[in-house]
């Protein structure tokens, strides 16, 4: 089993930056990939960014490319999401997720979510 603990959300003004963190505990030796998602009111969940625990490759949604950056700290089993130039439309609950090792990448473990609110 794996437990994910998110931190770093809050209320900021447009143009500000925030850094979210997601600490994994438990069976962390089996991490394949970690990702950040968000869900805004009335919208579907969106996969923002992901990072491989094996080779450090990253991927981003077009909506955040160039503004958000995902990174990891293997020693701390923690993934980060640096969010710059925040916009009101970035307001959402942000979730981290973990895909354990396997043939397919399936995000089996989820954090509780952290609220990010961007005021105009």
PDB file of C-alpha atoms in Angstrom:
ATOM      1  CA  UNK A   1       0.000   0.000   0.000  1.00  0.00           C
ATOM      2  CA  UNK A   2       1.032   3.584  -0.641  1.00  0.00           C
ATOM      3  CA  UNK A   3      -0.133   6.752   1.053  1.00  0.00           C
ATOM      4  CA  UNK A   4       0.152  10.149  -0.652  1.00  0.00           C
ATOM      5  CA  UNK A   5       0.164  13.405   1.275  1.00  0.00           C
ATOM      6  CA  UNK A   6      -0.184  16.670  -0.639  1.00  0.00           C
ATOM      7  CA  UNK A   7       0.708  20.125   0.597  1.00  0.00           C
ATOM      8  CA  UNK A   8       1.208  23.638  -0.713  1.00  0.00           C
ATOM      9  CA  UNK A   9      -2.182  24.787  -1.939  1.00  0.00           C
ATOM     10  CA  UNK A  10      -3.667  28.123  -1.037  1.00  0.00           C
ATOM     11  CA  UNK A  11      -5.124  31.419  -2.191  1.00  0.00           C
ATOM     12  CA  UNK A  12      -2.963  33.597  -4.426  1.00  0.00           C
ATOM     13  CA  UNK A  13      -3.390  36.453  -6.844  1.00  0.00           C
ATOM     14  CA  UNK A  14      -3.090  36.069 -10.593  1.00  0.00           C
ATOM     15  CA  UNK A  15       0.531  36.014 -11.699  1.00  0.00           C
ATOM     16  CA  UNK A  16       1.787  34.483  -8.476  1.00  0.00           C
ATOM     17  CA  UNK A  17       3.548  31.154  -8.020  1.00  0.00           C
ATOM     18  CA  UNK A  18       2.912  28.141  -5.833  1.00  0.00           C
ATOM     19  CA  UNK A  19       4.731  24.883  -5.307  1.00  0.00           C
ATOM     20  CA  UNK A  20       2.784  21.766  -4.464  1.00  0.00           C
ATOM     21  CA  UNK A  21       4.399  18.736  -2.921  1.00  0.00           C
ATOM     22  CA  UNK A  22       3.305  15.117  -2.758  1.00  0.00           C
ATOM     23  CA  UNK A  23       5.058  12.819  -0.323  1.00  0.00           C
ATOM     24  CA  UNK A  24       4.677   9.092  -0.789  1.00  0.00           C
ATOM     25  CA  UNK A  25       4.960   6.647   2.091  1.00  0.00           C
ATOM     26  CA  UNK A  26       4.539   2.926   2.416  1.00  0.00           C
ATOM     27  CA  UNK A  27       5.561   0.705  -0.483  1.00  0.00           C
ATOM     28  CA  UNK A  28       7.590   3.359  -2.250  1.00  0.00           C
ATOM     29  CA  UNK A  29      10.046   0.923  -3.824  1.00  0.00           C
ATOM     30  CA  UNK A  30       7.496   0.146  -6.514  1.00  0.00           C
ATOM     31  CA  UNK A  31       6.920   3.643  -7.917  1.00  0.00           C
ATOM     32  CA  UNK A  32       6.787   3.783 -11.692  1.00  0.00           C
ATOM     33  CA  UNK A  33       5.369   7.225 -12.301  1.00  0.00           C
ATOM     34  CA  UNK A  34       3.764  10.089 -10.398  1.00  0.00           C
ATOM     35  CA  UNK A  35       1.424  12.689 -11.769  1.00  0.00           C
ATOM     36  CA  UNK A  36      -0.564  15.767 -10.912  1.00  0.00           C
ATOM     37  CA  UNK A  37      -4.216  16.148 -11.837  1.00  0.00           C
ATOM     38  CA  UNK A  38      -6.759  18.830 -11.134  1.00  0.00           C
ATOM     39  CA  UNK A  39     -10.506  19.136 -11.106  1.00  0.00           C
ATOM     40  CA  UNK A  40     -12.164  22.506 -11.458  1.00  0.00           C
ATOM     41  CA  UNK A  41     -15.827  23.047 -10.592  1.00  0.00           C
ATOM     42  CA  UNK A  42     -18.024  21.779 -13.382  1.00  0.00           C
ATOM     43  CA  UNK A  43     -15.115  20.373 -15.363  1.00  0.00           C
ATOM     44  CA  UNK A  44     -13.613  16.954 -15.874  1.00  0.00           C
ATOM     45  CA  UNK A  45     -10.435  15.873 -14.169  1.00  0.00           C
ATOM     46  CA  UNK A  46      -7.362  16.985 -16.092  1.00  0.00           C
ATOM     47  CA  UNK A  47      -3.968  15.285 -16.176  1.00  0.00           C
ATOM     48  CA  UNK A  48      -1.492  18.151 -15.881  1.00  0.00           C
ATOM     49  CA  UNK A  49       1.941  16.607 -15.650  1.00  0.00           C
ATOM     50  CA  UNK A  50       3.697  13.349 -14.902  1.00  0.00           C
ATOM     51  CA  UNK A  51       7.220  12.164 -14.211  1.00  0.00           C
ATOM     52  CA  UNK A  52       8.908   8.791 -14.450  1.00  0.00           C
ATOM     53  CA  UNK A  53      10.630   7.442 -11.350  1.00  0.00           C
ATOM     54  CA  UNK A  54      12.712   5.252 -13.670  1.00  0.00           C
ATOM     55  CA  UNK A  55      14.203   7.655 -16.198  1.00  0.00           C
ATOM     56  CA  UNK A  56      12.964  11.100 -15.122  1.00  0.00           C
ATOM     57  CA  UNK A  57      11.016  11.709 -18.320  1.00  0.00           C
ATOM     58  CA  UNK A  58       8.186  14.187 -18.006  1.00  0.00           C
ATOM     59  CA  UNK A  59       5.022  15.041 -19.862  1.00  0.00           C
ATOM     60  CA  UNK A  60       2.699  18.026 -19.679  1.00  0.00           C
ATOM     61  CA  UNK A  61      -0.754  19.045 -20.745  1.00  0.00           C
ATOM     62  CA  UNK A  62      -0.797  21.855 -23.288  1.00  0.00           C
ATOM     63  CA  UNK A  63      -2.747  24.012 -20.844  1.00  0.00           C
ATOM     64  CA  UNK A  64       0.181  24.208 -18.424  1.00  0.00           C
ATOM     65  CA  UNK A  65       3.217  23.658 -20.638  1.00  0.00           C
ATOM     66  CA  UNK A  66       5.750  26.416 -20.041  1.00  0.00           C
ATOM     67  CA  UNK A  67       4.121  27.544 -16.787  1.00  0.00           C
ATOM     68  CA  UNK A  68       4.153  24.417 -14.624  1.00  0.00           C
ATOM     69  CA  UNK A  69       7.093  22.123 -13.917  1.00  0.00           C
ATOM     70  CA  UNK A  70       7.056  18.703 -12.296  1.00  0.00           C
ATOM     71  CA  UNK A  71      10.074  17.376 -10.458  1.00  0.00           C
ATOM     72  CA  UNK A  72      10.953  14.685  -7.953  1.00  0.00           C
ATOM     73  CA  UNK A  73      13.206  13.962  -5.019  1.00  0.00           C
ATOM     74  CA  UNK A  74      13.917  10.246  -4.900  1.00  0.00           C
ATOM     75  CA  UNK A  75      15.454  10.388  -1.444  1.00  0.00           C
ATOM     76  CA  UNK A  76      12.266  11.916  -0.044  1.00  0.00           C
ATOM     77  CA  UNK A  77       9.864   9.947  -2.276  1.00  0.00           C
ATOM     78  CA  UNK A  78       8.310  13.287  -3.105  1.00  0.00           C
ATOM     79  CA  UNK A  79       7.020  14.842  -6.299  1.00  0.00           C
ATOM     80  CA  UNK A  80       6.617  18.579  -6.757  1.00  0.00           C
ATOM     81  CA  UNK A  81       4.596  20.794  -9.035  1.00  0.00           C
ATOM     82  CA  UNK A  82       5.981  24.287  -9.475  1.00  0.00           C
ATOM     83  CA  UNK A  83       3.223  26.530 -10.778  1.00  0.00           C
ATOM     84  CA  UNK A  84       4.150  29.936 -12.178  1.00  0.00           C
ATOM     85  CA  UNK A  85       2.132  32.748 -13.742  1.00  0.00           C
ATOM     86  CA  UNK A  86      -1.038  31.412 -12.176  1.00  0.00           C
ATOM     87  CA  UNK A  87      -4.345  32.402 -13.735  1.00  0.00           C
ATOM     88  CA  UNK A  88      -7.883  32.427 -12.301  1.00  0.00           C
ATOM     89  CA  UNK A  89      -8.690  29.466 -14.554  1.00  0.00           C
ATOM     90  CA  UNK A  90      -6.082  27.434 -12.664  1.00  0.00           C
ATOM     91  CA  UNK A  91      -8.426  27.433  -9.672  1.00  0.00           C
ATOM     92  CA  UNK A  92      -9.152  23.802  -8.842  1.00  0.00           C
ATOM     93  CA  UNK A  93      -8.500  20.981  -6.432  1.00  0.00           C
ATOM     94  CA  UNK A  94      -5.115  19.507  -7.272  1.00  0.00           C
ATOM     95  CA  UNK A  95      -4.425  15.825  -6.745  1.00  0.00           C
ATOM     96  CA  UNK A  96      -1.285  13.797  -6.979  1.00  0.00           C
ATOM     97  CA  UNK A  97      -1.368  10.201  -8.100  1.00  0.00           C
ATOM     98  CA  UNK A  98       1.054   7.308  -8.232  1.00  0.00           C
ATOM     99  CA  UNK A  99       1.365   4.485 -10.725  1.00  0.00           C
ATOM    100  CA  UNK A 100       3.154   1.429  -9.374  1.00  0.00           C
ATOM    101  CA  UNK A 101       5.473  -0.693 -11.474  1.00  0.00           C
ATOM    102  CA  UNK A 102       3.673  -2.746 -14.080  1.00  0.00           C
ATOM    103  CA  UNK A 103       3.187  -3.253 -17.792  1.00  0.00           C
ATOM    104  CA  UNK A 104       0.580  -0.510 -17.945  1.00  0.00           C
ATOM    105  CA  UNK A 105       0.688   2.868 -16.270  1.00  0.00           C
ATOM    106  CA  UNK A 106      -2.293   2.879 -13.941  1.00  0.00           C
ATOM    107  CA  UNK A 107      -2.642   5.529 -11.280  1.00  0.00           C
ATOM    108  CA  UNK A 108      -3.765   3.323  -8.429  1.00  0.00           C
ATOM    109  CA  UNK A 109      -3.038   5.626  -5.517  1.00  0.00           C
ATOM    110  CA  UNK A 110      -4.353   9.147  -4.987  1.00  0.00           C
ATOM    111  CA  UNK A 111      -3.846  11.932  -2.519  1.00  0.00           C
ATOM    112  CA  UNK A 112      -6.680  13.718  -0.753  1.00  0.00           C
ATOM    113  CA  UNK A 113      -6.325  16.847  -2.871  1.00  0.00           C
ATOM    114  CA  UNK A 114      -5.277  20.397  -2.110  1.00  0.00           C
ATOM    115  CA  UNK A 115      -7.236  23.495  -3.066  1.00  0.00           C
ATOM    116  CA  UNK A 116      -5.608  26.143  -5.236  1.00  0.00           C
ATOM    117  CA  UNK A 117      -7.536  29.373  -5.675  1.00  0.00           C
ATOM    118  CA  UNK A 118      -6.283  32.140  -7.946  1.00  0.00           C
ATOM    119  CA  UNK A 119      -7.965  35.513  -7.642  1.00  0.00           C
ATOM    120  CA  UNK A 120      -8.027  38.065 -10.435  1.00  0.00           C
TER     121      UNK A 120
END
